[in-house]
PDB file of C-alpha atoms in Angstrom:
ATOM      1  CA  UNK A 616      87.817 150.138 -27.749  1.00 41.00           C
ATOM      2  CA  UNK A 617      87.805 146.300 -28.063  1.00 44.00           C
ATOM      3  CA  UNK A 618      89.978 145.132 -30.894  1.00 48.00           C
ATOM      4  CA  UNK A 619      87.392 142.721 -32.877  1.00 55.00           C
ATOM      5  CA  UNK A 620      90.606 141.786 -35.835  1.00 55.00           C
ATOM      6  CA  UNK A 621      89.719 138.044 -34.853  1.00 62.00           C
ATOM      7  CA  UNK A 622      86.809 136.751 -33.845  1.00 66.00           C
ATOM      8  CA  UNK A 623      86.753 135.622 -29.540  1.00 61.00           C
ATOM      9  CA  UNK A 624      84.606 132.459 -29.278  1.00 60.00           C
ATOM     10  CA  UNK A 625      81.288 132.443 -28.861  1.00 56.00           C
ATOM     11  CA  UNK A 626      80.366 131.486 -24.893  1.00 54.00           C
ATOM     12  CA  UNK A 627      76.349 131.892 -23.480  1.00 50.00           C
ATOM     13  CA  UNK A 628      77.675 133.314 -19.894  1.00 46.00           C
ATOM     14  CA  UNK A 629      75.749 133.166 -16.806  1.00 47.00           C
ATOM     15  CA  UNK A 630      72.395 131.838 -18.854  1.00 49.00           C
ATOM     16  CA  UNK A 631      69.408 131.707 -16.451  1.00 56.00           C
ATOM     17  CA  UNK A 632      66.899 132.314 -19.338  1.00 55.00           C
ATOM     18  CA  UNK A 633      63.896 130.632 -17.485  1.00 54.00           C
ATOM     19  CA  UNK A 634      62.345 133.733 -16.372  1.00 61.00           C
ATOM     20  CA  UNK A 635      62.296 135.351 -20.051  1.00 74.00           C
ATOM     21  CA  UNK A 636      59.937 133.390 -22.321  1.00 78.00           C
ATOM     22  CA  UNK A 637      56.835 136.374 -24.131  1.00 86.00           C
ATOM     23  CA  UNK A 638      54.596 135.029 -26.638  1.00 87.00           C
ATOM     24  CA  UNK A 639      52.810 136.664 -28.978  1.00 88.00           C
ATOM     25  CA  UNK A 640      51.418 135.221 -32.155  1.00 91.00           C
ATOM     26  CA  UNK A 641      54.266 133.981 -33.847  1.00 93.00           C
ATOM     27  CA  UNK A 642      56.518 136.162 -32.271  1.00 95.00           C
ATOM     28  CA  UNK A 643      58.492 135.418 -28.874  1.00 94.00           C
ATOM     29  CA  UNK A 644      61.036 137.856 -26.845  1.00 94.00           C
ATOM     30  CA  UNK A 645      63.598 135.379 -24.486  1.00 94.00           C
ATOM     31  CA  UNK A 646      68.054 135.568 -24.136  1.00 95.00           C
ATOM     32  CA  UNK A 647      69.706 133.462 -26.344  1.00 94.00           C
ATOM     33  CA  UNK A 648      69.359 129.818 -25.021  1.00 90.00           C
ATOM     34  CA  UNK A 649      73.194 128.210 -28.186  1.00 91.00           C
ATOM     35  CA  UNK A 650      76.002 129.299 -30.024  1.00 93.00           C
ATOM     36  CA  UNK A 651      73.453 128.962 -32.283  1.00 93.00           C
ATOM     37  CA  UNK A 652      72.081 131.559 -31.108  1.00 94.00           C
ATOM     38  CA  UNK A 653      74.242 133.975 -30.583  1.00 96.00           C
ATOM     39  CA  UNK A 654      74.562 133.305 -34.234  1.00 96.00           C
ATOM     40  CA  UNK A 655      73.044 134.387 -35.217  1.00 97.00           C
ATOM     41  CA  UNK A 656      72.388 137.793 -33.963  1.00 97.00           C
ATOM     42  CA  UNK A 657      75.120 138.770 -34.641  1.00 97.00           C
ATOM     43  CA  UNK A 658      74.633 137.686 -38.547  1.00 97.00           C
ATOM     44  CA  UNK A 659      71.502 139.605 -38.287  1.00 98.00           C
ATOM     45  CA  UNK A 660      73.908 142.245 -36.920  1.00 98.00           C
ATOM     46  CA  UNK A 661      75.679 142.368 -40.022  1.00 97.00           C
ATOM     47  CA  UNK A 662      72.931 142.461 -42.436  1.00 97.00           C
ATOM     48  CA  UNK A 663      71.485 145.215 -40.803  1.00 96.00           C
ATOM     49  CA  UNK A 664      74.518 147.355 -39.167  1.00 96.00           C
ATOM     50  CA  UNK A 665      76.918 146.479 -43.158  1.00 96.00           C
ATOM     51  CA  UNK A 666      74.639 145.560 -45.644  1.00 96.00           C
ATOM     52  CA  UNK A 667      71.806 147.677 -45.134  1.00 95.00           C
ATOM     53  CA  UNK A 668      73.095 150.510 -43.257  1.00 93.00           C
ATOM     54  CA  UNK A 669      76.617 150.762 -45.337  1.00 93.00           C
ATOM     55  CA  UNK A 670      79.573 150.231 -41.809  1.00 95.00           C
ATOM     56  CA  UNK A 671      82.686 148.846 -42.892  1.00 95.00           C
ATOM     57  CA  UNK A 672      83.129 145.709 -41.839  1.00 95.00           C
ATOM     58  CA  UNK A 673      86.388 144.926 -39.441  1.00 93.00           C
ATOM     59  CA  UNK A 674      88.785 142.201 -39.873  1.00 92.00           C
ATOM     60  CA  UNK A 675      87.133 138.424 -40.118  1.00 93.00           C
ATOM     61  CA  UNK A 676      83.953 140.300 -40.435  1.00 96.00           C
ATOM     62  CA  UNK A 677      82.978 139.977 -43.890  1.00 95.00           C
ATOM     63  CA  UNK A 678      84.641 136.452 -44.639  1.00 96.00           C
ATOM     64  CA  UNK A 679      82.117 135.743 -42.025  1.00 96.00           C
ATOM     65  CA  UNK A 680      79.681 137.346 -42.036  1.00 97.00           C
ATOM     66  CA  UNK A 681      79.025 138.704 -38.363  1.00 97.00           C
ATOM     67  CA  UNK A 682      79.418 141.317 -36.500  1.00 97.00           C
ATOM     68  CA  UNK A 683      80.724 140.910 -32.743  1.00 96.00           C
ATOM     69  CA  UNK A 684      83.422 141.544 -30.807  1.00 94.00           C
ATOM     70  CA  UNK A 685      84.957 140.774 -27.390  1.00 93.00           C
ATOM     71  CA  UNK A 686      82.169 142.174 -25.690  1.00 96.00           C
ATOM     72  CA  UNK A 687      79.629 139.061 -27.177  1.00 96.00           C
ATOM     73  CA  UNK A 688      80.984 136.778 -25.366  1.00 94.00           C
ATOM     74  CA  UNK A 689      80.300 138.563 -21.820  1.00 95.00           C
ATOM     75  CA  UNK A 690      76.613 140.076 -22.401  1.00 96.00           C
ATOM     76  CA  UNK A 691      73.433 138.496 -21.871  1.00 96.00           C
ATOM     77  CA  UNK A 692      72.163 138.726 -26.199  1.00 96.00           C
ATOM     78  CA  UNK A 693      68.349 139.295 -25.877  1.00 96.00           C
ATOM     79  CA  UNK A 694      66.141 137.900 -28.644  1.00 96.00           C
ATOM     80  CA  UNK A 695      62.564 138.446 -30.942  1.00 96.00           C
ATOM     81  CA  UNK A 696      62.108 134.985 -32.733  1.00 96.00           C
ATOM     82  CA  UNK A 697      59.146 135.153 -35.101  1.00 95.00           C
ATOM     83  CA  UNK A 698      58.238 130.724 -34.962  1.00 94.00           C
ATOM     84  CA  UNK A 699      57.342 131.064 -38.552  1.00 93.00           C
ATOM     85  CA  UNK A 700      60.165 131.393 -40.006  1.00 93.00           C
ATOM     86  CA  UNK A 701      61.897 128.539 -38.467  1.00 88.00           C
ATOM     87  CA  UNK A 702      63.213 126.909 -35.795  1.00 86.00           C
ATOM     88  CA  UNK A 703      66.895 128.218 -32.775  1.00 83.00           C
ATOM     89  CA  UNK A 704      68.605 130.521 -35.227  1.00 88.00           C
ATOM     90  CA  UNK A 705      66.940 131.184 -38.441  1.00 91.00           C
ATOM     91  CA  UNK A 706      63.646 132.379 -35.801  1.00 94.00           C
ATOM     92  CA  UNK A 707      65.904 135.379 -34.824  1.00 97.00           C
ATOM     93  CA  UNK A 708      64.979 138.775 -36.120  1.00 97.00           C
ATOM     94  CA  UNK A 709      66.155 141.141 -33.107  1.00 96.00           C
ATOM     95  CA  UNK A 710      68.250 141.594 -31.541  1.00 97.00           C
ATOM     96  CA  UNK A 711      69.313 143.590 -27.724  1.00 96.00           C
ATOM     97  CA  UNK A 712      72.477 143.373 -25.945  1.00 97.00           C
ATOM     98  CA  UNK A 713      72.488 143.575 -22.358  1.00 97.00           C
ATOM     99  CA  UNK A 714      76.099 143.861 -19.822  1.00 98.00           C
ATOM    100  CA  UNK A 715      74.414 144.354 -16.624  1.00 96.00           C
ATOM    101  CA  UNK A 716      77.961 145.770 -13.916  1.00 96.00           C
ATOM    102  CA  UNK A 717      77.823 142.040 -12.036  1.00 94.00           C
ATOM    103  CA  UNK A 718      78.311 140.055 -15.874  1.00 94.00           C
ATOM    104  CA  UNK A 719      81.748 142.873 -16.954  1.00 95.00           C
ATOM    105  CA  UNK A 720      84.772 141.232 -15.282  1.00 95.00           C
ATOM    106  CA  UNK A 721      86.872 143.828 -13.522  1.00 92.00           C
ATOM    107  CA  UNK A 722      89.706 144.275 -15.559  1.00 93.00           C
ATOM    108  CA  UNK A 723      87.339 145.602 -18.472  1.00 95.00           C
ATOM    109  CA  UNK A 724      85.184 148.867 -19.152  1.00 97.00           C
ATOM    110  CA  UNK A 725      81.652 148.776 -20.661  1.00 98.00           C
ATOM    111  CA  UNK A 726      81.505 149.517 -24.511  1.00 97.00           C
ATOM    112  CA  UNK A 727      80.461 152.798 -24.619  1.00 98.00           C
ATOM    113  CA  UNK A 728      83.652 154.089 -22.291  1.00 98.00           C
ATOM    114  CA  UNK A 729      85.985 153.894 -25.101  1.00 97.00           C
ATOM    115  CA  UNK A 730      83.220 157.360 -26.792  1.00 98.00           C
ATOM    116  CA  UNK A 731      82.282 158.964 -23.045  1.00 98.00           C
ATOM    117  CA  UNK A 732      83.403 159.689 -20.112  1.00 98.00           C
ATOM    118  CA  UNK A 733      81.006 157.857 -17.705  1.00 98.00           C
ATOM    119  CA  UNK A 734      82.846 157.797 -14.904  1.00 98.00           C
ATOM    120  CA  UNK A 735      79.299 159.237 -13.216  1.00 98.00           C
ATOM    121  CA  UNK A 736      77.534 156.193 -14.934  1.00 98.00           C
ATOM    122  CA  UNK A 737      79.786 153.435 -12.532  1.00 97.00           C
ATOM    123  CA  UNK A 738      78.567 155.991  -9.574  1.00 97.00           C
ATOM    124  CA  UNK A 739      75.804 155.289  -9.524  1.00 95.00           C
ATOM    125  CA  UNK A 740      74.497 153.170  -6.579  1.00 93.00           C
ATOM    126  CA  UNK A 741      72.926 149.067  -7.466  1.00 92.00           C
ATOM    127  CA  UNK A 742      73.047 147.609 -10.450  1.00 95.00           C
ATOM    128  CA  UNK A 743      73.561 149.224 -13.972  1.00 97.00           C
ATOM    129  CA  UNK A 744      73.115 147.726 -16.933  1.00 97.00           C
ATOM    130  CA  UNK A 745      74.291 149.138 -20.609  1.00 98.00           C
ATOM    131  CA  UNK A 746      71.888 148.115 -23.989  1.00 97.00           C
ATOM    132  CA  UNK A 747      74.020 147.935 -27.605  1.00 95.00           C
ATOM    133  CA  UNK A 748      74.130 146.595 -30.048  1.00 96.00           C
ATOM    134  CA  UNK A 749      70.162 146.637 -30.720  1.00 94.00           C
ATOM    135  CA  UNK A 750      68.609 145.969 -34.174  1.00 95.00           C
ATOM    136  CA  UNK A 751      66.053 144.384 -36.223  1.00 95.00           C
ATOM    137  CA  UNK A 752      65.251 142.432 -38.995  1.00 95.00           C
ATOM    138  CA  UNK A 753      63.653 144.791 -41.737  1.00 93.00           C
ATOM    139  CA  UNK A 754      60.642 142.711 -42.597  1.00 93.00           C
ATOM    140  CA  UNK A 755      59.883 143.309 -38.528  1.00 93.00           C
ATOM    141  CA  UNK A 756      60.221 146.364 -37.444  1.00 91.00           C
ATOM    142  CA  UNK A 757      57.069 147.068 -36.704  1.00 90.00           C
ATOM    143  CA  UNK A 758      55.141 147.621 -33.440  1.00 87.00           C
ATOM    144  CA  UNK A 759      54.065 144.340 -32.306  1.00 88.00           C
ATOM    145  CA  UNK A 760      59.057 143.212 -32.577  1.00 91.00           C
ATOM    146  CA  UNK A 761      59.229 146.401 -30.854  1.00 88.00           C
ATOM    147  CA  UNK A 762      57.114 146.233 -27.867  1.00 87.00           C
ATOM    148  CA  UNK A 763      58.431 142.452 -27.626  1.00 89.00           C
ATOM    149  CA  UNK A 764      61.315 143.571 -27.309  1.00 90.00           C
ATOM    150  CA  UNK A 765      60.751 146.033 -24.557  1.00 87.00           C
ATOM    151  CA  UNK A 766      59.139 143.878 -22.153  1.00 87.00           C
ATOM    152  CA  UNK A 767      61.695 141.898 -23.310  1.00 91.00           C
ATOM    153  CA  UNK A 768      64.438 144.653 -21.393  1.00 90.00           C
ATOM    154  CA  UNK A 769      61.252 145.500 -18.374  1.00 87.00           C
ATOM    155  CA  UNK A 770      61.611 141.993 -17.600  1.00 88.00           C
ATOM    156  CA  UNK A 771      64.638 141.817 -17.639  1.00 91.00           C
ATOM    157  CA  UNK A 772      65.231 144.856 -15.415  1.00 91.00           C
ATOM    158  CA  UNK A 773      62.491 143.893 -12.678  1.00 88.00           C
ATOM    159  CA  UNK A 774      64.810 140.427 -12.378  1.00 89.00           C
ATOM    160  CA  UNK A 775      68.089 141.515 -12.698  1.00 92.00           C
ATOM    161  CA  UNK A 776      67.710 144.530 -10.355  1.00 92.00           C
ATOM    162  CA  UNK A 777      68.609 147.403 -12.533  1.00 94.00           C
ATOM    163  CA  UNK A 778      68.386 151.047 -11.724  1.00 94.00           C
ATOM    164  CA  UNK A 779      70.263 152.683 -14.435  1.00 96.00           C
ATOM    165  CA  UNK A 780      70.631 151.900 -18.551  1.00 96.00           C
ATOM    166  CA  UNK A 781      72.764 153.236 -19.987  1.00 98.00           C
ATOM    167  CA  UNK A 782      74.022 153.357 -23.895  1.00 97.00           C
ATOM    168  CA  UNK A 783      75.031 154.947 -27.727  1.00 97.00           C
ATOM    169  CA  UNK A 784      72.326 155.066 -30.000  1.00 96.00           C
ATOM    170  CA  UNK A 785      72.934 155.552 -33.627  1.00 96.00           C
ATOM    171  CA  UNK A 786      71.226 158.938 -35.910  1.00 97.00           C
ATOM    172  CA  UNK A 787      73.071 157.886 -39.699  1.00 94.00           C
ATOM    173  CA  UNK A 788      75.647 159.441 -41.448  1.00 95.00           C
ATOM    174  CA  UNK A 789      78.414 161.383 -40.504  1.00 96.00           C
ATOM    175  CA  UNK A 790      78.172 165.180 -41.193  1.00 97.00           C
ATOM    176  CA  UNK A 791      77.252 166.793 -37.867  1.00 97.00           C
ATOM    177  CA  UNK A 792      75.525 169.375 -39.620  1.00 96.00           C
ATOM    178  CA  UNK A 793      73.176 167.048 -41.672  1.00 96.00           C
ATOM    179  CA  UNK A 794      71.214 165.857 -37.940  1.00 96.00           C
ATOM    180  CA  UNK A 795      72.213 169.497 -36.717  1.00 96.00           C
ATOM    181  CA  UNK A 796      68.871 170.096 -36.156  1.00 95.00           C
ATOM    182  CA  UNK A 797      68.707 166.702 -34.041  1.00 96.00           C
ATOM    183  CA  UNK A 798      72.023 167.138 -31.697  1.00 97.00           C
ATOM    184  CA  UNK A 799      70.119 170.746 -30.472  1.00 97.00           C
ATOM    185  CA  UNK A 800      66.945 169.533 -29.679  1.00 98.00           C
ATOM    186  CA  UNK A 801      68.240 166.957 -27.910  1.00 98.00           C
ATOM    187  CA  UNK A 802      70.618 168.660 -25.989  1.00 98.00           C
ATOM    188  CA  UNK A 803      67.658 171.664 -24.951  1.00 97.00           C
ATOM    189  CA  UNK A 804      65.561 169.776 -24.021  1.00 97.00           C
ATOM    190  CA  UNK A 805      66.169 165.508 -23.071  1.00 97.00           C
ATOM    191  CA  UNK A 806      70.766 166.665 -20.837  1.00 98.00           C
ATOM    192  CA  UNK A 807      70.478 164.473 -18.365  1.00 98.00           C
ATOM    193  CA  UNK A 808      70.747 166.151 -14.856  1.00 96.00           C
ATOM    194  CA  UNK A 809      74.051 167.380 -13.718  1.00 97.00           C
ATOM    195  CA  UNK A 810      74.553 163.984 -11.613  1.00 96.00           C
ATOM    196  CA  UNK A 811      74.461 161.840 -14.536  1.00 97.00           C
ATOM    197  CA  UNK A 812      76.052 163.823 -17.609  1.00 98.00           C
ATOM    198  CA  UNK A 813      78.743 162.169 -18.727  1.00 98.00           C
ATOM    199  CA  UNK A 814      80.870 163.863 -21.202  1.00 98.00           C
ATOM    200  CA  UNK A 815      82.017 162.302 -24.468  1.00 98.00           C
ATOM    201  CA  UNK A 816      86.230 161.729 -24.600  1.00 98.00           C
ATOM    202  CA  UNK A 817      87.541 165.423 -25.104  1.00 98.00           C
ATOM    203  CA  UNK A 818      89.375 163.820 -28.617  1.00 98.00           C
ATOM    204  CA  UNK A 819      85.763 162.622 -29.905  1.00 98.00           C
ATOM    205  CA  UNK A 820      83.518 165.458 -28.908  1.00 98.00           C
ATOM    206  CA  UNK A 821      80.820 166.514 -31.285  1.00 98.00           C
ATOM    207  CA  UNK A 822      79.400 169.813 -29.819  1.00 98.00           C
ATOM    208  CA  UNK A 823      75.507 169.234 -30.502  1.00 98.00           C
ATOM    209  CA  UNK A 824      73.927 172.860 -28.957  1.00 98.00           C
ATOM    210  CA  UNK A 825      74.513 173.895 -33.241  1.00 97.00           C
ATOM    211  CA  UNK A 826      70.897 175.005 -33.362  1.00 96.00           C
ATOM    212  CA  UNK A 827      69.763 178.073 -30.939  1.00 96.00           C
ATOM    213  CA  UNK A 828      66.603 176.948 -29.054  1.00 96.00           C
ATOM    214  CA  UNK A 829      63.910 179.788 -30.615  1.00 95.00           C
ATOM    215  CA  UNK A 830      64.630 178.284 -34.073  1.00 95.00           C
ATOM    216  CA  UNK A 831      64.168 173.493 -33.251  1.00 94.00           C
ATOM    217  CA  UNK A 832      60.859 172.543 -34.857  1.00 93.00           C
ATOM    218  CA  UNK A 833      60.488 170.680 -31.260  1.00 92.00           C
ATOM    219  CA  UNK A 834      57.721 168.737 -32.938  1.00 92.00           C
ATOM    220  CA  UNK A 835      59.086 167.631 -36.347  1.00 93.00           C
ATOM    221  CA  UNK A 836      63.087 168.049 -34.718  1.00 92.00           C
ATOM    222  CA  UNK A 837      61.356 164.445 -32.453  1.00 93.00           C
ATOM    223  CA  UNK A 838      59.095 162.420 -34.838  1.00 93.00           C
ATOM    224  CA  UNK A 839      62.627 163.316 -37.603  1.00 93.00           C
ATOM    225  CA  UNK A 840      64.667 160.931 -34.011  1.00 95.00           C
ATOM    226  CA  UNK A 841      65.193 157.362 -35.105  1.00 93.00           C
ATOM    227  CA  UNK A 842      62.670 155.033 -32.743  1.00 89.00           C
ATOM    228  CA  UNK A 843      65.051 154.149 -30.333  1.00 89.00           C
ATOM    229  CA  UNK A 844      66.201 156.864 -29.032  1.00 94.00           C
ATOM    230  CA  UNK A 845      62.632 158.017 -29.471  1.00 91.00           C
ATOM    231  CA  UNK A 846      62.444 155.198 -26.835  1.00 87.00           C
ATOM    232  CA  UNK A 847      64.137 155.929 -24.874  1.00 91.00           C
ATOM    233  CA  UNK A 848      62.980 159.408 -24.743  1.00 92.00           C
ATOM    234  CA  UNK A 849      59.741 157.962 -24.126  1.00 87.00           C
ATOM    235  CA  UNK A 850      60.994 155.745 -21.531  1.00 86.00           C
ATOM    236  CA  UNK A 851      62.042 159.376 -19.414  1.00 90.00           C
ATOM    237  CA  UNK A 852      65.782 159.646 -20.981  1.00 94.00           C
ATOM    238  CA  UNK A 853      68.002 161.523 -20.737  1.00 96.00           C
ATOM    239  CA  UNK A 854      71.352 161.823 -23.191  1.00 98.00           C
ATOM    240  CA  UNK A 855      74.983 163.155 -22.239  1.00 98.00           C
ATOM    241  CA  UNK A 856      77.000 165.941 -23.550  1.00 98.00           C
ATOM    242  CA  UNK A 857      78.590 165.786 -26.582  1.00 98.00           C
ATOM    243  CA  UNK A 858      78.832 163.067 -29.563  1.00 98.00           C
ATOM    244  CA  UNK A 859      81.105 161.213 -31.250  1.00 98.00           C
ATOM    245  CA  UNK A 860      81.405 160.734 -34.325  1.00 98.00           C
ATOM    246  CA  UNK A 861      81.305 156.639 -35.325  1.00 97.00           C
ATOM    247  CA  UNK A 862      83.381 155.915 -38.745  1.00 95.00           C
ATOM    248  CA  UNK A 863      83.598 152.138 -38.438  1.00 95.00           C
ATOM    249  CA  UNK A 864      79.258 152.270 -38.093  1.00 95.00           C
ATOM    250  CA  UNK A 865      78.363 154.592 -40.285  1.00 95.00           C
ATOM    251  CA  UNK A 866      76.733 157.248 -36.933  1.00 97.00           C
ATOM    252  CA  UNK A 867      77.155 160.374 -35.306  1.00 98.00           C
ATOM    253  CA  UNK A 868      76.601 158.050 -32.042  1.00 98.00           C
ATOM    254  CA  UNK A 869      74.809 159.928 -28.144  1.00 98.00           C
ATOM    255  CA  UNK A 870      74.875 158.608 -25.141  1.00 98.00           C
ATOM    256  CA  UNK A 871      71.841 157.681 -23.062  1.00 98.00           C
ATOM    257  CA  UNK A 872      70.613 156.962 -19.961  1.00 97.00           C
ATOM    258  CA  UNK A 873      67.675 156.139 -18.551  1.00 95.00           C
ATOM    259  CA  UNK A 874      67.435 155.602 -14.962  1.00 93.00           C
ATOM    260  CA  UNK A 875      64.639 153.253 -13.821  1.00 89.00           C
ATOM    261  CA  UNK A 876      62.858 154.368 -11.658  1.00 78.00           C
ATOM    262  CA  UNK A 877      62.083 157.921 -13.528  1.00 59.00           C
ATOM    263  CA  UNK A 878      59.647 155.585 -15.927  1.00 58.00           C
ATOM    264  CA  UNK A 879      56.659 156.511 -16.314  1.00 45.00           C
ATOM    265  CA  UNK A 880      53.681 154.166 -14.589  1.00 49.00           C
ATOM    266  CA  UNK A 881      52.495 153.585 -17.779  1.00 49.00           C
ATOM    267  CA  UNK A 882      55.046 151.559 -18.715  1.00 54.00           C
ATOM    268  CA  UNK A 883      56.094 150.222 -15.339  1.00 55.00           C
ATOM    269  CA  UNK A 884      52.211 148.993 -13.897  1.00 59.00           C
ATOM    270  CA  UNK A 885      52.106 147.430 -17.247  1.00 53.00           C
ATOM    271  CA  UNK A 886      55.852 145.795 -17.416  1.00 52.00           C
ATOM    272  CA  UNK A 887      56.607 144.603 -13.233  1.00 53.00           C
ATOM    273  CA  UNK A 888      53.253 143.356 -13.951  1.00 52.00           C
ATOM    274  CA  UNK A 889      54.005 141.174 -16.968  1.00 47.00           C
ATOM    275  CA  UNK A 890      57.531 140.361 -14.684  1.00 46.00           C
ATOM    276  CA  UNK A 891      55.306 139.241 -11.625  1.00 51.00           C
ATOM    277  CA  UNK A 892      53.618 136.459 -13.681  1.00 44.00           C
ATOM    278  CA  UNK A 893      57.199 135.125 -15.226  1.00 41.00           C
TER     279      UNK A 893
END
């Protein structure tokens, strides 16, 4: 894992935000345009992860009330802004961190590599992208905000010709038995094909096959999943083998993989039309 005791310098790398600016009412989705907006996204992450969900701050995080790590300075930051709340950082109500392979320095690994052996993903041809640090302000956890986030991701995917998306998605808590049905449902019905089946690192691997398949209520299990994981599954996503307990964030992580070519026609045609109009 990356050392997060001291806050790295916040910069906006490779900024080319003009292609992505989608609005709906007072809401807008686009990339962060300056240090203030990235700082606001880190403040939002702190409120959601640490104050609301009881993650454990490291180093200066508690003092600064910011969630940060060394990946923030090399990634793009997708934001949802509510201009009814003000301008600049005051308007940030949703965020997603997007890290393309082409932005990752040759001497660095993706965040997900700290929990999973992602060699199969790394060998995938073409542009790949890691998604992470997704969160939305409590007052904006609704369909319009989430739809804008997904539309923003789709526009980014088309702009940069992303062929594969992946990242860690979380279930609440750190007790596997409490989410046995959830993990087992994902294992039995959404396990990635061998070509993309990444595996949790041996010393972190938590068995996901905890409930026999004939004892799983599929409808109930799907309904129980966090909205983010359900969103990935609707896009044709898979999960890797093995879960990982993340004690800092008070979660149990699964690795989600989405081939952009596997996006349903409904999503693909809609987002392709949106991106071509930009």
